[in-house]
Amino acid sequence: MSRAALLVLADGRFPAGGHAHSGGAEAAVRAGRITGAASLEDFCRGRLHTSGLVSAALAAAAALGADPVALDAAADARTPSPALRVAARRLGRQLVRAARATWPCTELDALARQFPKGAHQPVVLGVAARAAGLGPEDAAYCSVYECVSGPASATVRLLSLDPFDATAALARLAPELDVVAHAAADAARRALADGVETLPAASAPLLEIGAEAHAAWPVRLFAS
Amino acid sequence: MDGVTTAGVRATARIEAGDDGRGGTSLPVLEGQGPLALRRVRGGGSEARVMLVGAMSGPLGGDHLTVEARVGPGARLRGGSAAATIALPGQTKGEARYDVRLDVADGGELCWLPEQLISAGGSELSVSVRVGLMGGARLVLREEQVLGRVGEEPGRLTSRLTVRRDGRPLLDQELACGPGAPGGWDGPAVLAGHRALGQLIVVRPEFEREMPAARPFGEYAALTPLAGPAVLVTALAPDALLLRRVLDNALGDLT
């Protein structure tokens, strides 16, 4: 495994369109639930332990070679909000394009063929990690990090929050990112034996409700 | 029942509903056990109604309660409970478990509308609701959780709701809250201080043709079409009364 390949995949500048999404932060800022660095950190913590864990486990399972079709159905069942399902598929489609150009392989080609409208992004992320020679922990780390870095950088723009404060919040979350990434990889290994339905399903009601409200806004800065 | 032991109560209640061949629904199996007593109550039209009556307090720590209901082809069952279920701390250490298994055959219909689950301070409860539907089954299922009695910190509650249709996952949601739950559960991404939360899932084969559109119900609830012929209403509220009002409104809109 190449440690540098992990940096390439995890880089926020990897051309997969993630910067257009706030991970629910735009809705939370508008609703007054994120007002500064402390509430941003709490938002990210809640997201990390819910949809973050779920996404990371899906990514890790895909990196281990679990069936992407079964994983995509599991992702659908764990995403009640249609706005979030659409966003996840759009991000998945963009990521599969970037990943095929970066790490050409038959598995990514097959994934693009099977899901012309895009598979859920964590599933694509896991297959991309596999194509890059990375393992389930790597895929889970990429996933949990983007789960918190997305809302943090969005909040810097939305609230004109000091970027140093936002980055410090991410650094304070680092030990929990480690815990969740390893838990996700462990869950993915168990799911290979016990079936993908045993993957984590932690949910965050306000992320789902907020995403639907956000999708109905006439004007917004972020796609989700 | 296996009896009340130091390890807690083990009890299972079973319901089977079938088409009685005369346009109604029969209940060939209606077995309560221990704290789970079942009563058939007067039903409306072709449906059979069953009420779960708590015969003991709990679940308490260490208890393991199971409720199983099967609805056969053409049968219609409505299940409810006489009062809220209160999870309480037990004398034995360890969490209580409450498992609900619901299966509905083609042409069967299940309305499962229990009263709230209240997570009292100091309690530890893990709830699992698993629903298996055949393609032509209809379902209305409501779940409401209240975190703590009035003015009380909640106990630890983990609740997973899984619905499968023709063996495929339709909905899989878990919520963990209270002391010891993963961080951020009460924060701006998850509950933001709300103490009552609910889910209402409605599965109807005719949604394959025409699916209700996603819509918000105020700032803290939304109806969302799932990736199958089903909708989910997710709602948060300051208390149980306001929560019920939102879920009733949403259900009224669908019928």
Short mmCIF file of C-alpha atoms in Angstrom, two decimals:
data_model
loop_
_atom_site.label_atom_id
_atom_site.label_comp_id
_atom_site.label_asym_id
_atom_site.label_seq_id
_atom_site.Cartn_x
_atom_site.Cartn_y
_atom_site.Cartn_z
CA MET A 1 0.00 0.00 0.00
CA SER A 2 1.17 3.50 -0.80
CA ARG A 3 0.72 6.05 1.94
CA ALA A 4 0.95 8.79 -0.69
CA ALA A 5 -2.00 7.26 -2.57
CA LEU A 6 -4.07 7.83 0.59
CA LEU A 7 -3.11 11.50 0.54
CA VAL A 8 -4.11 11.79 -3.13
CA LEU A 9 -7.54 10.26 -2.46
CA ALA A 10 -8.13 12.19 0.78
CA ASP A 11 -7.00 15.55 -0.62
CA GLY A 12 -9.82 18.10 -0.58
CA ARG A 13 -8.58 19.19 -4.01
CA PHE A 14 -9.13 15.74 -5.49
CA PRO A 15 -11.45 16.68 -8.37
CA ALA A 16 -14.60 14.90 -7.18
CA GLY A 17 -16.88 17.86 -6.48
CA GLY A 18 -17.03 17.57 -2.69
CA HIS A 19 -16.42 21.30 -2.21
CA ALA A 20 -19.94 22.04 -3.52
CA HIS A 21 -21.55 20.25 -0.56
CA SER A 22 -21.74 21.45 3.04
CA GLY A 23 -22.70 18.16 4.68
CA GLY A 24 -25.79 19.74 6.20
CA ALA A 25 -23.90 22.73 7.61
CA GLU A 26 -25.70 25.28 5.43
CA ALA A 27 -29.10 24.19 6.74
CA ALA A 28 -27.79 24.11 10.32
CA VAL A 29 -26.27 27.58 10.02
CA ARG A 30 -29.52 29.02 8.64
CA ALA A 31 -31.51 27.37 11.45
CA GLY A 32 -29.15 28.87 14.03
CA ARG A 33 -27.83 25.51 15.16
CA ILE A 34 -24.26 26.31 14.07
CA THR A 35 -23.18 29.73 15.26
CA GLY A 36 -19.44 29.40 15.82
CA ALA A 37 -16.52 27.05 16.36
CA ALA A 38 -18.01 25.26 19.39
CA SER A 39 -21.34 24.42 17.77
CA LEU A 40 -19.53 23.51 14.53
CA GLU A 41 -17.46 21.01 16.49
CA ASP A 42 -20.57 19.54 18.11
CA PHE A 43 -22.29 19.35 14.73
CA CYS A 44 -19.30 17.54 13.23
CA ARG A 45 -19.14 15.19 16.23
CA GLY A 46 -22.80 14.23 15.82
CA ARG A 47 -22.38 13.76 12.08
CA LEU A 48 -19.22 11.70 12.59
CA HIS A 49 -20.87 9.19 14.93
CA THR A 50 -23.98 8.80 12.77
CA SER A 51 -23.82 9.23 9.00
CA GLY A 52 -20.02 9.39 9.26
CA LEU A 53 -19.81 5.92 10.79
CA VAL A 54 -22.32 4.54 8.28
CA SER A 55 -20.48 6.01 5.29
CA ALA A 56 -17.09 4.89 6.54
CA ALA A 57 -18.33 1.33 7.09
CA LEU A 58 -19.81 1.24 3.58
CA ALA A 59 -16.53 2.55 2.15
CA ALA A 60 -14.47 0.04 4.13
CA ALA A 61 -16.73 -2.82 3.02
CA ALA A 62 -16.39 -1.75 -0.61
CA ALA A 63 -12.62 -1.56 -0.15
CA LEU A 64 -12.70 -5.15 1.10
CA GLY A 65 -14.48 -6.21 -2.09
CA ALA A 66 -18.09 -6.55 -0.86
CA ASP A 67 -20.73 -6.45 -3.60
CA PRO A 68 -21.27 -2.77 -4.57
CA VAL A 69 -24.90 -3.41 -5.54
CA ALA A 70 -25.73 -4.78 -2.07
CA LEU A 71 -23.80 -1.93 -0.44
CA ASP A 72 -25.63 0.65 -2.55
CA ALA A 73 -29.01 -0.81 -1.49
CA ALA A 74 -27.83 -0.73 2.14
CA ALA A 75 -26.89 2.94 1.66
CA ASP A 76 -30.36 3.71 0.24
CA ALA A 77 -32.04 2.10 3.26
CA ARG A 78 -29.85 4.19 5.57
CA THR A 79 -30.67 7.45 3.78
CA PRO A 80 -34.38 8.29 4.12
CA SER A 81 -33.95 11.79 2.68
CA PRO A 82 -34.27 11.76 -1.11
CA ALA A 83 -32.24 15.00 -1.23
CA LEU A 84 -29.36 13.21 0.49
CA ARG A 85 -29.68 10.15 -1.77
CA VAL A 86 -29.51 12.39 -4.85
CA ALA A 87 -26.49 14.24 -3.42
CA ALA A 88 -24.73 10.97 -2.57
CA ARG A 89 -25.26 9.61 -6.08
CA ARG A 90 -24.15 12.85 -7.72
CA LEU A 91 -20.98 12.81 -5.64
CA GLY A 92 -20.51 9.13 -6.45
CA ARG A 93 -20.76 9.78 -10.16
CA GLN A 94 -18.20 12.59 -9.98
CA LEU A 95 -15.87 10.46 -7.88
CA VAL A 96 -16.05 7.48 -10.21
CA ARG A 97 -15.04 9.72 -13.12
CA ALA A 98 -12.07 11.14 -11.24
CA ALA A 99 -11.04 7.77 -9.85
CA ARG A 100 -11.19 5.99 -13.23
CA ALA A 101 -8.87 8.61 -14.69
CA THR A 102 -6.56 8.39 -11.68
CA TRP A 103 -6.48 4.62 -11.00
CA PRO A 104 -7.85 2.88 -14.12
CA CYS A 105 -9.22 -0.58 -13.31
CA THR A 106 -12.00 -2.95 -14.33
CA GLU A 107 -13.83 -2.70 -10.99
CA LEU A 108 -14.32 1.06 -11.35
CA ASP A 109 -15.36 0.56 -15.01
CA ALA A 110 -17.94 -2.01 -13.91
CA LEU A 111 -19.22 0.30 -11.15
CA ALA A 112 -19.68 3.15 -13.65
CA ARG A 113 -21.59 0.81 -15.97
CA GLN A 114 -23.81 -0.61 -13.20
CA PHE A 115 -24.73 2.82 -11.88
CA PRO A 116 -25.08 5.29 -14.76
CA LYS A 117 -26.66 7.84 -12.36
CA GLY A 118 -23.94 7.22 -9.82
CA ALA A 119 -23.64 4.85 -6.88
CA HIS A 120 -23.67 6.21 -3.33
CA GLN A 121 -20.42 8.10 -2.82
CA PRO A 122 -19.05 5.95 0.06
CA VAL A 123 -19.40 2.83 -2.09
CA VAL A 124 -17.45 4.49 -4.90
CA LEU A 125 -14.90 5.77 -2.40
CA GLY A 126 -14.26 2.24 -1.18
CA VAL A 127 -13.86 0.83 -4.69
CA ALA A 128 -11.56 3.75 -5.55
CA ALA A 129 -9.46 3.05 -2.45
CA ARG A 130 -9.20 -0.57 -3.56
CA ALA A 131 -8.14 0.54 -7.04
CA ALA A 132 -5.46 2.74 -5.46
CA GLY A 133 -4.10 -0.26 -3.54
CA LEU A 134 -5.50 0.97 -0.23
CA GLY A 135 -7.22 -1.03 2.50
CA PRO A 136 -10.46 -0.75 4.50
CA GLU A 137 -8.97 1.44 7.24
CA ASP A 138 -7.69 3.85 4.59
CA ALA A 139 -11.11 4.05 2.96
CA ALA A 140 -12.73 4.57 6.36
CA TYR A 141 -10.24 7.33 7.26
CA CYS A 142 -10.91 9.15 3.97
CA SER A 143 -14.62 8.91 4.63
CA VAL A 144 -14.63 10.09 8.24
CA TYR A 145 -12.29 12.94 7.47
CA GLU A 146 -14.39 14.29 4.62
CA CYS A 147 -17.47 13.83 6.84
CA VAL A 148 -16.12 16.53 9.19
CA SER A 149 -13.88 18.61 6.91
CA GLY A 150 -16.76 19.34 4.50
CA PRO A 151 -18.98 21.04 7.10
CA ALA A 152 -15.94 22.80 8.61
CA SER A 153 -14.81 24.43 5.37
CA ALA A 154 -18.41 25.24 4.43
CA THR A 155 -18.95 26.95 7.79
CA VAL A 156 -15.84 29.07 7.26
CA ARG A 157 -17.52 30.45 4.15
CA LEU A 158 -21.06 30.65 5.55
CA LEU A 159 -20.24 32.34 8.85
CA SER A 160 -16.92 33.96 7.93
CA LEU A 161 -15.59 31.78 10.75
CA ASP A 162 -11.86 32.11 11.38
CA PRO A 163 -10.26 29.21 9.43
CA PHE A 164 -7.82 28.66 12.32
CA ASP A 165 -10.77 28.06 14.66
CA ALA A 166 -12.39 25.64 12.21
CA THR A 167 -9.16 23.69 11.78
CA ALA A 168 -8.62 23.58 15.54
CA ALA A 169 -12.11 22.06 15.89
CA LEU A 170 -11.13 19.35 13.39
CA ALA A 171 -7.92 18.68 15.32
CA ARG A 172 -9.88 18.27 18.55
CA LEU A 173 -12.06 15.69 16.80
CA ALA A 174 -9.05 13.68 15.61
CA PRO A 175 -9.11 11.06 18.41
CA GLU A 176 -12.78 10.38 17.69
CA LEU A 177 -12.05 10.12 13.96
CA ASP A 178 -9.56 7.36 14.81
CA VAL A 179 -12.14 5.51 16.89
CA VAL A 180 -14.87 5.75 14.27
CA ALA A 181 -12.57 4.80 11.36
CA HIS A 182 -11.44 1.65 13.16
CA ALA A 183 -14.98 0.79 14.27
CA ALA A 184 -16.13 1.18 10.66
CA ALA A 185 -13.37 -1.09 9.32
CA ASP A 186 -14.15 -3.71 11.99
CA ALA A 187 -17.86 -3.57 11.13
CA ALA A 188 -16.99 -3.96 7.44
CA ARG A 189 -14.95 -7.09 8.15
CA ARG A 190 -17.81 -8.59 10.15
CA ALA A 191 -20.25 -7.71 7.37
CA LEU A 192 -18.21 -9.76 4.90
CA ALA A 193 -19.09 -12.82 6.97
CA ASP A 194 -22.52 -11.83 8.32
CA GLY A 195 -23.98 -9.83 5.42
CA VAL A 196 -24.12 -6.12 4.62
CA GLU A 197 -27.36 -5.70 6.59
CA THR A 198 -25.26 -5.91 9.76
CA LEU A 199 -23.38 -2.72 8.85
CA PRO A 200 -23.98 0.25 11.16
CA ALA A 201 -27.18 2.24 10.55
CA ALA A 202 -26.70 5.19 12.93
CA SER A 203 -28.99 8.03 11.94
CA ALA A 204 -29.15 11.75 12.59
CA PRO A 205 -32.77 12.98 12.38
CA LEU A 206 -31.83 16.64 11.99
CA LEU A 207 -29.47 15.93 9.08
CA GLU A 208 -32.31 14.18 7.24
CA ILE A 209 -34.94 16.81 8.11
CA GLY A 210 -32.55 19.71 7.43
CA ALA A 211 -31.54 18.27 4.04
CA GLU A 212 -35.16 18.28 2.88
CA ALA A 213 -35.69 21.88 4.01
CA HIS A 214 -32.43 22.89 2.34
CA ALA A 215 -33.32 21.23 -0.96
CA ALA A 216 -36.48 23.36 -1.12
CA TRP A 217 -34.66 26.70 -0.79
CA PRO A 218 -34.76 28.74 -4.00
CA VAL A 219 -31.22 30.05 -3.50
CA ARG A 220 -28.40 28.33 -1.66
CA LEU A 221 -24.64 28.38 -1.66
CA PHE A 222 -24.12 24.61 -1.41
CA ALA A 223 -25.76 21.71 -3.22
CA SER A 224 -26.47 19.86 0.04
CA MET B 1 -42.60 -17.54 30.81
CA ASP B 2 -39.25 -18.79 31.91
CA GLY B 3 -39.87 -16.89 35.08
CA VAL B 4 -38.40 -13.99 36.92
CA THR B 5 -34.79 -14.73 37.68
CA THR B 6 -31.94 -12.64 38.95
CA ALA B 7 -30.95 -12.24 35.31
CA GLY B 8 -34.26 -10.50 34.57
CA VAL B 9 -37.47 -11.47 32.84
CA ARG B 10 -37.57 -13.40 29.57
CA ALA B 11 -40.92 -13.21 27.86
CA THR B 12 -42.35 -13.49 24.37
CA ALA B 13 -45.77 -12.50 23.09
CA ARG B 14 -47.03 -13.95 19.80
CA ILE B 15 -49.79 -12.86 17.48
CA GLU B 16 -50.84 -14.52 14.26
CA ALA B 17 -53.55 -12.99 12.12
CA GLY B 18 -55.19 -14.82 9.22
CA ASP B 19 -57.99 -14.33 6.72
CA ASP B 20 -61.04 -15.99 8.29
CA GLY B 21 -62.60 -16.67 4.86
CA ARG B 22 -65.67 -14.52 5.71
CA GLY B 23 -64.20 -11.12 5.01
CA GLY B 24 -62.70 -10.76 8.45
CA THR B 25 -59.49 -11.52 10.29
CA SER B 26 -59.01 -14.36 12.76
CA LEU B 27 -56.31 -14.63 15.39
CA PRO B 28 -55.25 -18.29 15.53
CA VAL B 29 -52.39 -17.34 17.86
CA LEU B 30 -52.68 -14.76 20.63
CA GLU B 31 -50.23 -15.64 23.39
CA GLY B 32 -49.02 -13.24 25.99
CA GLN B 33 -46.37 -14.04 28.55
CA GLY B 34 -45.23 -12.47 31.81
CA PRO B 35 -45.26 -8.69 31.48
CA LEU B 36 -46.61 -8.92 27.93
CA ALA B 37 -50.37 -9.55 28.09
CA LEU B 38 -52.43 -9.44 24.90
CA ARG B 39 -56.13 -8.60 24.58
CA ARG B 40 -58.29 -8.77 21.49
CA VAL B 41 -60.43 -5.66 21.38
CA ARG B 42 -63.40 -4.75 19.22
CA GLY B 43 -62.21 -4.15 15.69
CA GLY B 44 -63.63 -2.16 12.83
CA GLY B 45 -64.73 -3.99 9.68
CA SER B 46 -62.37 -6.65 8.40
CA GLU B 47 -59.55 -5.85 10.78
CA ALA B 48 -58.64 -7.54 14.06
CA ARG B 49 -57.42 -5.32 16.86
CA VAL B 50 -54.99 -6.38 19.53
CA MET B 51 -53.89 -4.42 22.56
CA LEU B 52 -50.67 -5.04 24.40
CA VAL B 53 -51.32 -4.54 28.11
CA GLY B 54 -48.35 -4.18 30.42
CA ALA B 55 -48.85 -6.62 33.29
CA MET B 56 -45.64 -5.65 35.11
CA SER B 57 -43.48 -2.55 35.08
CA GLY B 58 -40.52 -2.47 32.80
CA PRO B 59 -38.59 -3.44 30.86
CA LEU B 60 -36.06 -3.29 33.67
CA GLY B 61 -32.33 -3.80 33.31
CA GLY B 62 -31.60 -7.42 32.39
CA ASP B 63 -35.08 -8.09 30.96
CA HIS B 64 -35.47 -9.46 27.46
CA LEU B 65 -38.92 -9.01 25.98
CA THR B 66 -39.96 -10.11 22.50
CA VAL B 67 -43.13 -9.41 20.57
CA GLU B 68 -43.82 -11.30 17.35
CA ALA B 69 -46.69 -10.65 14.98
CA ARG B 70 -47.39 -12.39 11.68
CA VAL B 71 -50.08 -11.24 9.31
CA GLY B 72 -51.16 -13.74 6.68
CA PRO B 73 -52.44 -13.11 3.14
CA GLY B 74 -55.62 -11.02 3.14
CA ALA B 75 -55.56 -10.46 6.91
CA ARG B 76 -55.65 -7.04 8.56
CA LEU B 77 -54.22 -6.50 12.00
CA ARG B 78 -54.06 -3.37 14.12
CA GLY B 79 -51.77 -3.54 17.11
CA GLY B 80 -51.55 -1.00 19.90
CA SER B 81 -50.61 -0.74 23.53
CA ALA B 82 -52.74 0.34 26.47
CA ALA B 83 -50.11 2.68 27.89
CA ALA B 84 -46.62 3.98 27.32
CA THR B 85 -43.74 1.58 27.92
CA ILE B 86 -41.28 2.88 30.50
CA ALA B 87 -37.71 1.60 30.51
CA LEU B 88 -36.49 1.64 34.09
CA PRO B 89 -33.22 0.76 35.76
CA GLY B 90 -33.21 -2.77 37.14
CA GLN B 91 -31.72 -4.41 40.22
CA THR B 92 -29.45 -6.38 37.96
CA LYS B 93 -26.80 -4.61 36.00
CA GLY B 94 -26.87 -4.56 32.27
CA GLU B 95 -29.22 -3.41 29.62
CA ALA B 96 -32.72 -4.55 28.84
CA ARG B 97 -33.70 -5.71 25.37
CA TYR B 98 -36.98 -5.26 23.61
CA ASP B 99 -37.29 -7.03 20.26
CA VAL B 100 -40.24 -6.70 17.93
CA ARG B 101 -40.56 -8.94 14.86
CA LEU B 102 -43.32 -8.16 12.40
CA ASP B 103 -44.02 -10.12 9.20
CA VAL B 104 -46.71 -9.31 6.68
CA ALA B 105 -47.62 -11.51 3.71
CA ASP B 106 -48.87 -10.42 0.28
CA GLY B 107 -52.29 -8.84 0.58
CA GLY B 108 -51.89 -8.51 4.35
CA GLU B 109 -52.02 -5.24 6.23
CA LEU B 110 -50.51 -4.30 9.55
CA CYS B 111 -51.03 -1.09 11.50
CA TRP B 112 -48.64 -1.17 14.44
CA LEU B 113 -49.26 1.90 16.56
CA PRO B 114 -47.93 1.40 20.07
CA GLU B 115 -47.81 4.17 22.65
CA GLN B 116 -44.55 5.92 23.45
CA LEU B 117 -41.41 4.36 24.80
CA ILE B 118 -40.10 6.43 27.69
CA SER B 119 -36.44 6.13 28.58
CA ALA B 120 -36.31 6.86 32.31
CA GLY B 121 -33.15 8.16 33.97
CA GLY B 122 -30.63 5.41 34.73
CA SER B 123 -32.26 2.85 32.43
CA GLU B 124 -30.42 1.06 29.63
CA LEU B 125 -32.51 -0.33 26.83
CA SER B 126 -31.77 -1.68 23.40
CA VAL B 127 -34.80 -1.85 21.10
CA SER B 128 -34.85 -3.68 17.82
CA VAL B 129 -37.83 -3.58 15.48
CA ARG B 130 -37.49 -5.78 12.41
CA VAL B 131 -40.18 -5.85 9.79
CA GLY B 132 -40.34 -8.30 6.89
CA LEU B 133 -42.81 -7.50 4.13
CA MET B 134 -43.80 -9.40 1.03
CA GLY B 135 -44.14 -7.22 -2.07
CA GLY B 136 -47.91 -6.82 -1.80
CA ALA B 137 -48.01 -6.11 1.96
CA ARG B 138 -49.21 -2.86 3.51
CA LEU B 139 -47.78 -1.33 6.65
CA VAL B 140 -48.26 1.61 8.97
CA LEU B 141 -45.73 1.60 11.78
CA ARG B 142 -45.18 4.27 14.39
CA GLU B 143 -42.32 4.53 16.85
CA GLU B 144 -42.07 7.27 19.45
CA GLN B 145 -39.34 7.74 21.99
CA VAL B 146 -39.42 10.11 24.91
CA LEU B 147 -36.07 10.82 26.53
CA GLY B 148 -36.62 11.01 30.25
CA ARG B 149 -39.77 11.57 32.28
CA VAL B 150 -40.66 15.20 32.95
CA GLY B 151 -37.62 17.15 34.08
CA GLU B 152 -35.44 14.06 34.14
CA GLU B 153 -32.29 13.19 32.26
CA PRO B 154 -32.86 10.26 29.89
CA GLY B 155 -31.46 6.80 30.27
CA ARG B 156 -29.37 5.12 27.63
CA LEU B 157 -31.47 4.12 24.65
CA THR B 158 -30.45 2.41 21.43
CA SER B 159 -33.17 1.79 18.91
CA ARG B 160 -32.86 0.14 15.52
CA LEU B 161 -35.65 -0.06 12.98
CA THR B 162 -35.15 -2.32 9.98
CA VAL B 163 -37.74 -2.85 7.26
CA ARG B 164 -37.16 -5.32 4.46
CA ARG B 165 -39.43 -5.82 1.47
CA ASP B 166 -39.10 -8.98 -0.59
CA GLY B 167 -35.82 -9.54 1.22
CA ARG B 168 -34.35 -6.20 0.16
CA PRO B 169 -33.58 -3.48 2.67
CA LEU B 170 -36.11 -0.65 2.56
CA LEU B 171 -35.22 1.23 5.73
CA ASP B 172 -32.50 0.75 8.30
CA GLN B 173 -32.13 3.38 11.01
CA GLU B 174 -30.51 3.32 14.40
CA LEU B 175 -30.54 5.99 17.03
CA ALA B 176 -28.44 6.01 20.18
CA CYS B 177 -28.97 8.60 22.87
CA GLY B 178 -28.52 9.28 26.54
CA PRO B 179 -25.50 8.90 28.83
CA GLY B 180 -22.75 6.84 27.20
CA ALA B 181 -24.11 7.25 23.67
CA PRO B 182 -21.61 8.35 21.02
CA GLY B 183 -20.84 12.08 21.20
CA GLY B 184 -23.00 14.72 19.57
CA TRP B 185 -26.32 12.86 19.98
CA ASP B 186 -27.94 15.86 21.61
CA GLY B 187 -26.15 18.37 19.38
CA PRO B 188 -26.99 20.38 16.26
CA ALA B 189 -26.73 17.46 13.81
CA VAL B 190 -28.85 14.92 15.66
CA LEU B 191 -31.45 15.99 18.27
CA ALA B 192 -30.51 19.57 19.24
CA GLY B 193 -32.06 19.25 22.68
CA HIS B 194 -35.37 17.72 21.60
CA ARG B 195 -36.72 15.17 24.06
CA ALA B 196 -39.31 13.43 21.90
CA LEU B 197 -38.63 11.81 18.55
CA GLY B 198 -40.72 9.71 16.30
CA GLN B 199 -40.83 7.83 13.07
CA LEU B 200 -43.84 6.81 11.04
CA ILE B 201 -43.35 4.51 8.11
CA VAL B 202 -46.10 3.81 5.61
CA VAL B 203 -45.61 1.13 2.95
CA ARG B 204 -48.21 0.76 0.19
CA PRO B 205 -47.78 -1.09 -3.09
CA GLU B 206 -49.67 1.69 -4.91
CA PHE B 207 -46.80 4.07 -4.12
CA GLU B 208 -44.99 2.23 -6.95
CA ARG B 209 -47.27 4.14 -9.32
CA GLU B 210 -47.56 7.41 -7.46
CA MET B 211 -45.20 8.37 -4.70
CA PRO B 212 -46.04 11.23 -2.32
CA ALA B 213 -43.61 14.12 -2.70
CA ALA B 214 -41.12 14.99 0.02
CA ARG B 215 -42.40 17.75 2.28
CA PRO B 216 -41.50 19.39 5.56
CA PHE B 217 -43.87 19.54 8.53
CA GLY B 218 -42.59 22.63 10.25
CA GLU B 219 -38.91 23.00 11.05
CA TYR B 220 -38.41 19.70 12.86
CA ALA B 221 -40.23 17.09 10.83
CA ALA B 222 -40.27 15.89 7.25
CA LEU B 223 -42.00 13.33 5.11
CA THR B 224 -39.52 11.60 2.85
CA PRO B 225 -40.21 9.08 0.08
CA LEU B 226 -37.90 6.09 0.47
CA ALA B 227 -36.15 4.16 -2.30
CA GLY B 228 -39.16 1.84 -2.56
CA PRO B 229 -42.97 2.20 -2.28
CA ALA B 230 -42.82 3.71 1.18
CA VAL B 231 -42.58 7.01 2.98
CA LEU B 232 -41.01 7.86 6.30
CA VAL B 233 -42.00 10.71 8.54
CA THR B 234 -39.22 11.73 10.90
CA ALA B 235 -40.14 14.16 13.65
CA LEU B 236 -38.58 15.81 16.66
CA ALA B 237 -40.55 17.67 19.28
CA PRO B 238 -40.13 19.13 22.77
CA ASP B 239 -42.58 16.60 24.23
CA ALA B 240 -44.70 13.53 23.49
CA LEU B 241 -47.94 15.44 22.95
CA LEU B 242 -46.52 17.76 20.30
CA LEU B 243 -44.76 14.82 18.64
CA ARG B 244 -48.00 12.83 18.37
CA ARG B 245 -49.73 15.84 16.84
CA VAL B 246 -47.12 16.05 14.06
CA LEU B 247 -47.23 12.32 13.30
CA ASP B 248 -51.06 12.27 13.33
CA ASN B 249 -51.14 15.22 10.91
CA ALA B 250 -48.69 13.50 8.60
CA LEU B 251 -50.66 10.24 8.66
CA GLY B 252 -53.88 12.15 8.04
CA ASP B 253 -52.33 13.70 4.95
CA LEU B 254 -51.54 10.25 3.57
CA THR B 255 -54.99 8.73 4.01
#
